[in-house]
Amino acid sequence: MLFSILEMLFWVGLAGIPGWFLGGALGAVLGALIALLIYGASLLWKLDRLERWLSAPVLRQDPPWSGVWREISVRVQRMLRQQEKLAAVHQKQLQDFLQAIQASPNGVVLLDEQARIEWCNDTAAAHLGLDAQRDRMQHVMHLVRDPVFARYFAQKEHDAEVVIEGRSTSVVNRQKLSVQLHAYGEGRSLVLTRDITAVAQADAMRRDFVANVSHEIRTPLTVLSGFVETLQSIPLSAEETLHYLQLMSAQSDRMQSLVADLLMLSQLEGSQLPGTQEKVSLAALMLQVTTEAQAFSDWMASKGEGPAHQLEFTPVPDVYLLGSRSELLSAVSNLVSNAIRYTPLGGRIQVQWSGTPEVLMFAVKDSGPGIAAEHLPRLSERFYRVDRSRSRETGGTGLGLAITKHVMQRHGGELRIESVVGQGSTFRLVFPNSRVLRQPD
Ligand code: ADP
């Protein structure tokens, strides 16, 4: 700087000398003024060059001049470089941060002071039906038109979340979103969205399940307490008393079966998947199933007036299943006992094991009433019954097929159902080869 002032004084002084000789004191002042003007113009020119040099899109390596101007240029250039680096670091941090929010399974919308959308991640866009690019700087209330959200947005406090319907809602599938607003910065806010459809569904299923269980237990309990009251208050003959006790016993059996099936279901849900260490002999398993099936059909025949079912068991292959014996027994006997319970007396029931190189299959084919196609996908839901009264009469709990399906899933297999009304039904259990030991040691 000092150098520049000295340089300027030098030129002013130098221009003043010839001015002095030519026109005395006035000439000297004039000469100095002209020199000052020229010096000022050259200064402006240099500043202009400097400005253009600095504002080049890419900073040039070296300033193409020397002296004090070079020094100023280098310093300014260094400062600009530092600022550029800092801006790049901040930009990178911002990108990383936005990428992290983008990866979040929850939706995030950033709103400015006027509630205009500054940014939103793809999840929020899908949840609320926004376009992350197009809807930038649009007022959120113009785009999210849910009345529940509008009321929530208008509130002063947003401590609790609110549940609204998501954009993917369809007639069959209702998407539930939990939305919460959080204030941040100076007047800005953050909208967080979370898909709670599965949670809401699980909640509804749990409520339905509890209601179903209560209903299933309440019916026999009411009947039982009615009989107890009758026995206590009305003098009955020994024959009548015996009759009432038999009815009571049937109701308590029903409750016992229900509790046993509920325990089985909860055990299936809460225990580890069955390993492949336990070898279950098909022959031994089917011996038990066959004996019980025959006894059950005879019992039904003794109760109703008619011949027992024609039970046909084809020879069992000499293989072992790898899994839980109690679970497999339950799956197999549920299908056989269902066939007996739903097929009229004297009907035909064929039970068969067969195999292909890929799978081992168990099939129960009956000549019963068959099941209409619309019921088939729902048969394995808990407490879903087609023929409610037949189920009750024959001691059904409405949980048999749910248990069977669960057991099959736990063994990597599946339950398949085919049925035509009036032509009977075929229930199949398909086991993958990984659960079959064809040549036991
Ligand atoms: P339940 O204890 O009521 O038999 P399941 O889960 O075992 O319960 O079966 C569900 C429903 O499927 C039954 O209520 C019945 O309506 C129907 N069902 C099952 N097996 C048969 C079959 N072999 N023939 C006709 N209907 C059947």
Short mmCIF file of C-alpha atoms and ligand atoms in Angstrom, two decimals:
data_model
loop_
_atom_site.label_atom_id
_atom_site.label_comp_id
_atom_site.label_asym_id
_atom_site.label_seq_id
_atom_site.Cartn_x
_atom_site.Cartn_y
_atom_site.Cartn_z
CA MET A 1 0.00 0.00 0.00
CA LEU A 2 2.76 2.37 1.05
CA PHE A 3 4.54 1.54 -2.14
CA SER A 4 1.45 2.48 -4.19
CA ILE A 5 1.15 5.85 -2.42
CA LEU A 6 4.83 6.55 -3.00
CA GLU A 7 4.51 5.50 -6.62
CA MET A 8 1.54 7.83 -7.07
CA LEU A 9 3.41 10.74 -5.40
CA PHE A 10 6.41 10.05 -7.60
CA TRP A 11 4.37 10.32 -10.79
CA VAL A 12 2.48 13.37 -9.58
CA GLY A 13 5.75 15.04 -8.61
CA LEU A 14 7.40 14.07 -11.86
CA ALA A 15 4.53 15.53 -13.91
CA GLY A 16 4.65 18.72 -11.82
CA ILE A 17 8.30 19.53 -12.79
CA PRO A 18 7.75 20.11 -16.55
CA GLY A 19 4.49 21.94 -15.62
CA TRP A 20 6.55 24.28 -13.38
CA PHE A 21 8.95 25.05 -16.20
CA LEU A 22 6.18 25.61 -18.70
CA GLY A 23 3.66 27.58 -16.64
CA GLY A 24 5.05 28.29 -13.18
CA ALA A 25 3.00 27.25 -10.11
CA LEU A 26 -0.23 26.89 -12.11
CA GLY A 27 1.58 24.72 -14.66
CA ALA A 28 2.97 22.53 -11.87
CA VAL A 29 -0.55 22.00 -10.34
CA LEU A 30 -2.00 21.27 -13.79
CA GLY A 31 0.77 18.79 -14.55
CA ALA A 32 0.21 17.09 -11.17
CA LEU A 33 -3.56 16.94 -11.76
CA ILE A 34 -3.11 15.39 -15.22
CA ALA A 35 -0.70 12.82 -13.71
CA LEU A 36 -3.23 12.13 -10.93
CA LEU A 37 -5.99 11.60 -13.52
CA ILE A 38 -3.84 9.24 -15.59
CA TYR A 39 -2.80 7.41 -12.43
CA GLY A 40 -6.45 7.12 -11.33
CA ALA A 41 -7.51 5.83 -14.76
CA SER A 42 -4.73 3.22 -14.72
CA LEU A 43 -5.85 2.23 -11.22
CA LEU A 44 -9.44 1.73 -12.40
CA TRP A 45 -8.23 -0.31 -15.37
CA LYS A 46 -6.16 -2.53 -13.08
CA LEU A 47 -9.10 -2.97 -10.70
CA ASP A 48 -11.30 -3.93 -13.62
CA ARG A 49 -8.75 -6.52 -14.79
CA LEU A 50 -8.45 -7.85 -11.25
CA GLU A 51 -12.19 -8.13 -10.93
CA ARG A 52 -12.49 -9.97 -14.22
CA TRP A 53 -9.62 -12.25 -13.31
CA LEU A 54 -11.16 -13.08 -9.95
CA SER A 55 -14.61 -13.63 -11.30
CA ALA A 56 -13.48 -16.16 -13.92
CA PRO A 57 -15.51 -19.39 -13.40
CA VAL A 58 -12.30 -21.31 -12.65
CA LEU A 59 -9.67 -19.45 -10.66
CA ARG A 60 -6.51 -19.04 -12.76
CA GLN A 61 -3.25 -20.20 -11.30
CA ASP A 62 -1.15 -17.06 -11.48
CA PRO A 63 -2.15 -13.40 -11.82
CA PRO A 64 -0.67 -12.10 -15.08
CA TRP A 65 0.82 -8.96 -13.49
CA SER A 66 3.41 -8.09 -10.94
CA GLY A 67 4.08 -5.86 -7.97
CA VAL A 68 1.57 -4.88 -5.36
CA TRP A 69 -1.34 -5.86 -7.61
CA ARG A 70 -0.03 -9.35 -7.89
CA GLU A 71 0.18 -9.58 -4.12
CA ILE A 72 -3.40 -8.32 -3.70
CA SER A 73 -4.59 -10.76 -6.36
CA VAL A 74 -2.84 -13.73 -4.78
CA ARG A 75 -4.28 -12.93 -1.36
CA VAL A 76 -7.80 -12.45 -2.62
CA GLN A 77 -7.40 -15.59 -4.68
CA ARG A 78 -6.28 -17.55 -1.62
CA MET A 79 -9.26 -16.31 0.38
CA LEU A 80 -11.63 -17.25 -2.42
CA ARG A 81 -10.05 -20.72 -2.69
CA GLN A 82 -10.56 -21.25 1.06
CA GLN A 83 -14.15 -20.14 0.78
CA GLU A 84 -14.71 -22.41 -2.18
CA LYS A 85 -13.26 -25.37 -0.25
CA LEU A 86 -15.44 -24.57 2.75
CA ALA A 87 -18.52 -24.28 0.54
CA ALA A 88 -17.66 -27.64 -1.07
CA VAL A 89 -17.33 -29.26 2.37
CA HIS A 90 -20.68 -27.79 3.43
CA GLN A 91 -22.27 -28.89 0.17
CA LYS A 92 -20.92 -32.42 0.68
CA GLN A 93 -22.20 -32.49 4.27
CA LEU A 94 -25.60 -31.31 3.09
CA GLN A 95 -25.67 -33.98 0.35
CA ASP A 96 -24.65 -36.71 2.84
CA PHE A 97 -27.31 -35.51 5.23
CA LEU A 98 -30.01 -35.47 2.54
CA GLN A 99 -28.89 -38.91 1.35
CA ALA A 100 -29.23 -40.22 4.90
CA ILE A 101 -32.75 -38.79 5.13
CA GLN A 102 -33.48 -40.19 1.68
CA ALA A 103 -32.52 -43.66 2.92
CA SER A 104 -34.83 -43.39 5.92
CA PRO A 105 -37.83 -45.72 5.86
CA ASN A 106 -39.86 -42.78 7.15
CA GLY A 107 -41.03 -39.81 5.13
CA VAL A 108 -39.47 -36.39 5.77
CA VAL A 109 -40.72 -33.05 4.42
CA LEU A 110 -38.88 -29.79 5.19
CA LEU A 111 -41.14 -26.73 5.27
CA ASP A 112 -40.02 -23.10 5.24
CA GLU A 113 -41.51 -20.29 7.36
CA GLN A 114 -44.51 -20.07 5.01
CA ALA A 115 -45.10 -23.83 5.14
CA ARG A 116 -43.80 -24.23 1.60
CA ILE A 117 -42.08 -27.48 0.74
CA GLU A 118 -38.34 -26.93 0.56
CA TRP A 119 -37.40 -30.57 0.21
CA CYS A 120 -38.92 -33.99 0.72
CA ASN A 121 -37.56 -37.51 0.48
CA ASP A 122 -38.98 -40.16 -1.87
CA THR A 123 -40.78 -41.95 0.98
CA ALA A 124 -42.69 -38.79 1.95
CA ALA A 125 -43.43 -38.16 -1.74
CA ALA A 126 -44.92 -41.67 -2.06
CA HIS A 127 -46.79 -41.40 1.26
CA LEU A 128 -48.35 -38.01 0.56
CA GLY A 129 -48.54 -38.15 -3.23
CA LEU A 130 -45.99 -35.37 -3.75
CA ASP A 131 -43.51 -34.82 -6.57
CA ALA A 132 -40.15 -34.08 -4.95
CA GLN A 133 -39.09 -31.76 -7.80
CA ARG A 134 -42.30 -30.27 -9.17
CA ASP A 135 -43.88 -29.50 -5.80
CA ARG A 136 -40.90 -27.62 -4.42
CA MET A 137 -41.93 -24.27 -2.87
CA GLN A 138 -45.62 -25.19 -3.01
CA HIS A 139 -47.66 -24.70 0.14
CA VAL A 140 -48.03 -28.07 1.82
CA MET A 141 -51.73 -27.53 2.48
CA HIS A 142 -52.37 -27.08 -1.25
CA LEU A 143 -51.02 -30.56 -1.87
CA VAL A 144 -51.97 -32.62 1.19
CA ARG A 145 -55.71 -32.19 1.23
CA ASP A 146 -56.64 -34.63 3.96
CA PRO A 147 -59.10 -32.89 6.35
CA VAL A 148 -57.56 -34.60 9.38
CA PHE A 149 -54.16 -33.27 8.36
CA ALA A 150 -55.64 -29.81 7.74
CA ARG A 151 -57.10 -29.69 11.26
CA TYR A 152 -53.86 -30.97 12.73
CA PHE A 153 -51.82 -28.44 10.76
CA ALA A 154 -54.02 -25.58 12.00
CA GLN A 155 -53.37 -26.50 15.65
CA LYS A 156 -50.78 -24.55 17.59
CA GLU A 157 -49.28 -27.56 19.37
CA HIS A 158 -48.26 -30.74 17.57
CA ASP A 159 -47.17 -32.91 20.48
CA ALA A 160 -49.07 -35.98 19.34
CA GLU A 161 -49.04 -37.64 15.94
CA VAL A 162 -52.10 -37.92 13.76
CA VAL A 163 -53.21 -40.84 11.59
CA ILE A 164 -54.31 -40.14 8.03
CA GLU A 165 -54.93 -42.24 4.93
CA GLY A 166 -51.93 -42.61 2.64
CA ARG A 167 -51.94 -42.04 -1.11
CA SER A 168 -51.61 -45.79 -1.83
CA THR A 169 -54.99 -46.46 -0.26
CA SER A 170 -57.23 -48.57 -2.45
CA VAL A 171 -60.62 -50.17 -1.90
CA VAL A 172 -58.96 -53.42 -0.83
CA ASN A 173 -55.95 -52.06 0.93
CA ARG A 174 -56.12 -49.03 3.18
CA GLN A 175 -52.79 -47.40 3.81
CA LYS A 176 -52.51 -45.79 7.24
CA LEU A 177 -49.94 -43.07 7.84
CA SER A 178 -48.83 -41.61 11.10
CA VAL A 179 -47.90 -37.94 10.61
CA GLN A 180 -46.20 -35.61 13.04
CA LEU A 181 -45.08 -32.02 12.73
CA HIS A 182 -41.94 -30.77 14.50
CA ALA A 183 -40.96 -27.11 14.65
CA TYR A 184 -37.30 -26.23 14.11
CA GLY A 185 -35.10 -23.24 13.28
CA GLU A 186 -36.88 -19.92 12.95
CA GLY A 187 -40.44 -20.72 12.04
CA ARG A 188 -39.58 -23.78 9.94
CA SER A 189 -41.06 -27.19 10.41
CA LEU A 190 -40.48 -30.80 9.63
CA VAL A 191 -43.24 -33.24 8.70
CA LEU A 192 -42.45 -36.87 9.55
CA THR A 193 -44.58 -39.63 8.02
CA ARG A 194 -44.56 -43.33 8.93
CA ASP A 195 -46.46 -46.15 7.25
CA ILE A 196 -48.33 -47.89 10.05
CA THR A 197 -50.59 -50.02 7.84
CA ALA A 198 -49.03 -53.29 9.02
CA VAL A 199 -49.15 -52.19 12.67
CA ALA A 200 -52.79 -51.10 12.31
CA GLN A 201 -53.65 -54.39 10.60
CA ALA A 202 -51.87 -56.41 13.29
CA ASP A 203 -53.72 -54.40 15.90
CA ALA A 204 -57.07 -55.05 14.22
CA MET A 205 -56.21 -58.76 13.91
CA ARG A 206 -55.29 -58.92 17.57
CA ARG A 207 -58.56 -57.24 18.54
CA ASP A 208 -60.53 -59.62 16.27
CA PHE A 209 -58.68 -62.58 17.70
CA VAL A 210 -59.40 -61.60 21.31
CA ALA A 211 -63.05 -60.95 20.42
CA ASN A 212 -63.29 -64.35 18.67
CA VAL A 213 -61.67 -66.23 21.54
CA SER A 214 -63.95 -64.50 24.06
CA HIS A 215 -66.95 -65.35 21.93
CA GLU A 216 -65.89 -69.00 21.49
CA ILE A 217 -65.37 -69.42 25.23
CA ARG A 218 -68.41 -67.46 26.30
CA THR A 219 -70.85 -69.70 24.41
CA PRO A 220 -69.99 -73.00 26.13
CA LEU A 221 -69.52 -71.17 29.44
CA THR A 222 -73.01 -69.68 29.23
CA VAL A 223 -74.46 -73.09 28.40
CA LEU A 224 -72.52 -74.71 31.26
CA SER A 225 -73.57 -72.14 33.85
CA GLY A 226 -77.18 -72.48 32.63
CA PHE A 227 -77.05 -76.23 33.26
CA VAL A 228 -75.43 -75.75 36.67
CA GLU A 229 -78.23 -73.37 37.62
CA THR A 230 -80.85 -75.86 36.40
CA LEU A 231 -79.24 -78.69 38.40
CA GLN A 232 -79.15 -76.46 41.49
CA SER A 233 -82.65 -75.12 41.30
CA ILE A 234 -84.86 -77.79 39.72
CA PRO A 235 -85.30 -81.27 41.22
CA LEU A 236 -84.46 -83.70 38.38
CA SER A 237 -84.69 -87.43 37.99
CA ALA A 238 -81.46 -89.47 37.87
CA GLU A 239 -81.96 -89.92 34.12
CA GLU A 240 -82.42 -86.21 33.52
CA THR A 241 -79.43 -85.39 35.69
CA LEU A 242 -77.29 -87.81 33.68
CA HIS A 243 -78.50 -86.20 30.45
CA TYR A 244 -77.59 -82.72 31.71
CA LEU A 245 -74.20 -83.91 32.91
CA GLN A 246 -73.49 -85.38 29.46
CA LEU A 247 -74.37 -82.04 27.84
CA MET A 248 -72.15 -80.24 30.32
CA SER A 249 -69.33 -82.63 29.61
CA ALA A 250 -69.65 -81.90 25.87
CA GLN A 251 -69.39 -78.16 26.56
CA SER A 252 -66.34 -78.57 28.76
CA ASP A 253 -64.75 -80.82 26.09
CA ARG A 254 -65.36 -78.03 23.61
CA MET A 255 -63.61 -75.52 25.82
CA GLN A 256 -60.76 -77.94 26.38
CA SER A 257 -60.26 -78.45 22.64
CA LEU A 258 -60.33 -74.69 22.13
CA VAL A 259 -57.74 -74.09 24.84
CA ALA A 260 -55.58 -76.94 23.47
CA ASP A 261 -55.69 -75.44 19.95
CA LEU A 262 -54.96 -71.95 21.27
CA LEU A 263 -51.98 -73.27 23.19
CA MET A 264 -50.79 -75.09 20.07
CA LEU A 265 -51.07 -71.89 18.02
CA SER A 266 -49.22 -69.82 20.58
CA GLN A 267 -46.52 -72.49 20.78
CA LEU A 268 -46.19 -72.46 16.98
CA GLU A 269 -45.84 -68.70 17.01
CA GLY A 270 -43.49 -68.44 19.93
CA SER A 271 -41.10 -71.34 19.45
CA GLN A 272 -38.04 -71.81 17.27
CA LEU A 273 -38.49 -73.37 13.85
CA PRO A 274 -38.35 -77.16 14.06
CA GLY A 275 -34.87 -78.43 13.25
CA THR A 276 -34.06 -81.39 11.03
CA GLN A 277 -32.56 -83.57 13.77
CA GLU A 278 -35.79 -85.30 14.78
CA LYS A 279 -36.68 -88.18 12.40
CA VAL A 280 -40.40 -88.85 12.29
CA SER A 281 -41.30 -92.27 10.92
CA LEU A 282 -44.21 -91.95 8.50
CA ALA A 283 -45.26 -95.53 9.24
CA ALA A 284 -45.49 -94.94 13.00
CA LEU A 285 -47.19 -91.55 12.51
CA MET A 286 -49.79 -93.02 10.17
CA LEU A 287 -50.46 -95.99 12.44
CA GLN A 288 -51.60 -93.55 15.12
CA VAL A 289 -53.59 -91.41 12.61
CA THR A 290 -55.31 -94.48 11.12
CA THR A 291 -56.32 -95.89 14.51
CA GLU A 292 -57.68 -92.56 15.71
CA ALA A 293 -59.51 -91.92 12.41
CA GLN A 294 -61.24 -95.30 12.54
CA ALA A 295 -62.25 -94.74 16.16
CA PHE A 296 -63.53 -91.24 15.38
CA SER A 297 -65.59 -92.42 12.40
CA ASP A 298 -67.03 -95.30 14.45
CA TRP A 299 -67.94 -92.83 17.20
CA MET A 300 -69.66 -90.57 14.68
CA ALA A 301 -71.52 -93.56 13.26
CA SER A 302 -72.64 -94.52 16.76
CA LYS A 303 -73.97 -91.02 17.36
CA GLY A 304 -75.66 -90.51 14.05
CA GLU A 305 -77.62 -93.20 12.40
CA GLY A 306 -75.53 -94.50 9.58
CA PRO A 307 -72.55 -96.59 8.61
CA ALA A 308 -68.99 -95.43 9.39
CA HIS A 309 -67.01 -93.81 6.58
CA GLN A 310 -65.16 -95.85 3.99
CA LEU A 311 -61.65 -95.01 5.07
CA GLU A 312 -58.95 -95.94 2.54
CA PHE A 313 -55.34 -95.60 3.59
CA THR A 314 -52.83 -96.42 0.85
CA PRO A 315 -49.53 -98.01 1.96
CA VAL A 316 -47.13 -95.53 3.50
CA PRO A 317 -43.68 -95.08 1.83
CA ASP A 318 -40.70 -96.09 3.90
CA VAL A 319 -39.45 -92.56 4.54
CA TYR A 320 -38.89 -90.26 7.48
CA LEU A 321 -39.95 -86.66 7.86
CA LEU A 322 -37.48 -84.31 9.50
CA GLY A 323 -39.21 -81.99 11.92
CA SER A 324 -41.40 -81.85 14.98
CA ARG A 325 -43.44 -85.05 15.50
CA SER A 326 -46.19 -83.38 17.54
CA GLU A 327 -46.61 -80.60 14.95
CA LEU A 328 -46.65 -83.01 12.00
CA LEU A 329 -49.12 -85.29 13.75
CA SER A 330 -51.36 -82.30 14.41
CA ALA A 331 -51.24 -81.16 10.74
CA VAL A 332 -51.96 -84.63 9.35
CA SER A 333 -54.71 -85.54 11.84
CA ASN A 334 -56.45 -82.17 11.42
CA LEU A 335 -56.98 -82.94 7.72
CA VAL A 336 -58.12 -86.51 8.34
CA SER A 337 -60.47 -85.56 11.17
CA ASN A 338 -61.89 -82.67 9.09
CA ALA A 339 -62.64 -85.09 6.25
CA ILE A 340 -64.46 -87.37 8.70
CA ARG A 341 -66.33 -84.51 10.36
CA TYR A 342 -67.53 -82.84 7.15
CA THR A 343 -68.23 -85.95 5.05
CA PRO A 344 -71.64 -87.52 5.66
CA LEU A 345 -71.63 -90.98 7.22
CA GLY A 346 -70.91 -93.74 4.74
CA GLY A 347 -68.90 -91.32 2.55
CA ARG A 348 -65.51 -92.18 1.07
CA ILE A 349 -62.23 -90.80 2.40
CA GLN A 350 -58.91 -91.62 0.69
CA VAL A 351 -55.66 -90.90 2.47
CA GLN A 352 -52.46 -91.13 0.49
CA TRP A 353 -48.75 -90.34 0.68
CA SER A 354 -46.96 -89.93 -2.65
CA GLY A 355 -43.67 -88.52 -3.78
CA THR A 356 -41.92 -86.93 -6.73
CA PRO A 357 -38.16 -86.34 -6.93
CA GLU A 358 -38.80 -82.79 -5.62
CA VAL A 359 -41.49 -83.15 -2.96
CA LEU A 360 -43.34 -85.52 -0.67
CA MET A 361 -47.08 -85.12 -0.65
CA PHE A 362 -49.85 -86.09 1.74
CA ALA A 363 -53.43 -85.98 0.39
CA VAL A 364 -56.84 -86.45 1.98
CA LYS A 365 -59.65 -86.73 -0.55
CA ASP A 366 -63.25 -86.88 0.61
CA SER A 367 -66.64 -87.29 -1.00
CA GLY A 368 -68.13 -84.60 1.25
CA PRO A 369 -70.15 -81.51 0.34
CA GLY A 370 -67.19 -79.60 -1.11
CA ILE A 371 -66.42 -75.93 -0.49
CA ALA A 372 -67.37 -72.96 -2.69
CA ALA A 373 -64.39 -71.26 -4.38
CA GLU A 374 -64.85 -67.93 -2.56
CA HIS A 375 -64.17 -69.59 0.80
CA LEU A 376 -60.99 -71.40 -0.22
CA PRO A 377 -58.49 -68.54 0.26
CA ARG A 378 -59.89 -67.83 3.74
CA LEU A 379 -60.18 -71.38 5.09
CA SER A 380 -56.90 -71.24 7.00
CA GLU A 381 -57.77 -67.96 8.76
CA ARG A 382 -58.36 -68.36 12.45
CA PHE A 383 -62.01 -69.03 13.31
CA TYR A 384 -63.09 -68.92 9.66
CA ARG A 385 -65.80 -71.50 9.16
CA VAL A 386 -67.95 -72.31 6.15
CA ASP A 387 -70.33 -74.62 7.91
CA ARG A 388 -70.52 -73.14 11.39
CA SER A 389 -73.12 -75.48 12.83
CA ARG A 390 -71.43 -78.65 11.49
CA SER A 391 -68.13 -77.40 12.93
CA ARG A 392 -69.70 -76.90 16.37
CA GLU A 393 -71.67 -80.17 16.31
CA THR A 394 -68.52 -82.14 15.57
CA GLY A 395 -66.34 -80.38 18.12
CA GLY A 396 -64.55 -78.01 15.73
CA THR A 397 -62.66 -75.00 17.06
CA GLY A 398 -62.20 -73.15 13.79
CA LEU A 399 -58.43 -73.31 14.34
CA GLY A 400 -57.53 -76.66 12.75
CA LEU A 401 -56.52 -75.41 9.30
CA ALA A 402 -54.79 -72.34 10.76
CA ILE A 403 -52.64 -74.71 12.81
CA THR A 404 -52.00 -76.97 9.82
CA LYS A 405 -50.94 -74.05 7.61
CA HIS A 406 -48.65 -72.74 10.32
CA VAL A 407 -47.04 -76.14 10.84
CA MET A 408 -46.43 -76.44 7.09
CA GLN A 409 -44.85 -73.00 6.91
CA ARG A 410 -42.58 -73.89 9.80
CA HIS A 411 -41.47 -77.00 7.89
CA GLY A 412 -40.89 -75.13 4.62
CA GLY A 413 -43.94 -76.77 3.04
CA GLU A 414 -47.44 -75.68 2.12
CA LEU A 415 -51.11 -76.51 2.48
CA ARG A 416 -53.04 -76.79 -0.81
CA ILE A 417 -56.81 -77.03 -1.03
CA GLU A 418 -58.93 -78.07 -4.00
CA SER A 419 -62.66 -78.38 -3.77
CA VAL A 420 -65.77 -78.31 -5.90
CA VAL A 421 -69.21 -77.96 -4.37
CA GLY A 422 -70.98 -81.30 -4.56
CA GLN A 423 -67.83 -83.17 -5.55
CA GLY A 424 -65.83 -83.27 -2.33
CA SER A 425 -62.51 -81.76 -1.36
CA THR A 426 -58.83 -82.62 -1.47
CA PHE A 427 -56.47 -81.20 1.12
CA ARG A 428 -52.74 -81.64 0.45
CA LEU A 429 -49.60 -81.14 2.50
CA VAL A 430 -46.53 -80.61 0.36
CA PHE A 431 -43.13 -81.17 2.00
CA PRO A 432 -39.88 -80.06 0.39
CA ASN A 433 -37.16 -82.68 -0.08
CA SER A 434 -35.05 -80.97 2.57
CA ARG A 435 -37.54 -82.32 5.14
CA VAL A 436 -37.60 -85.88 3.77
CA LEU A 437 -35.19 -88.72 4.55
CA ARG A 438 -35.76 -91.44 1.96
CA GLN A 439 -33.14 -93.94 3.08
CA PRO A 440 -33.07 -93.87 6.86
CA ASP A 441 -29.95 -95.36 8.55
P1 ADP B 1 -63.09 -76.39 12.24
O1 ADP B 1 -62.60 -76.71 13.57
O2 ADP B 1 -64.29 -75.49 12.24
O3 ADP B 1 -63.26 -77.59 11.38
P2 ADP B 1 -60.90 -75.81 10.50
O4 ADP B 1 -59.92 -74.70 10.55
O5 ADP B 1 -60.37 -77.19 10.63
O6 ADP B 1 -61.97 -75.48 11.60
O7 ADP B 1 -61.69 -75.70 9.15
C1 ADP B 1 -62.21 -74.47 8.73
C2 ADP B 1 -63.49 -74.65 7.96
O8 ADP B 1 -63.20 -75.28 6.71
C3 ADP B 1 -64.46 -75.57 8.62
O9 ADP B 1 -65.28 -74.87 9.53
C4 ADP B 1 -65.26 -76.10 7.45
O10 ADP B 1 -66.31 -75.24 7.15
C5 ADP B 1 -64.26 -76.10 6.30
N1 ADP B 1 -63.70 -77.45 6.05
C6 ADP B 1 -62.56 -77.96 6.50
N2 ADP B 1 -62.33 -79.19 6.02
C7 ADP B 1 -63.40 -79.48 5.24
C8 ADP B 1 -63.77 -80.61 4.43
N3 ADP B 1 -63.00 -81.68 4.36
N4 ADP B 1 -64.93 -80.52 3.75
C9 ADP B 1 -65.70 -79.43 3.80
N5 ADP B 1 -65.42 -78.34 4.54
C10 ADP B 1 -64.28 -78.37 5.24
#
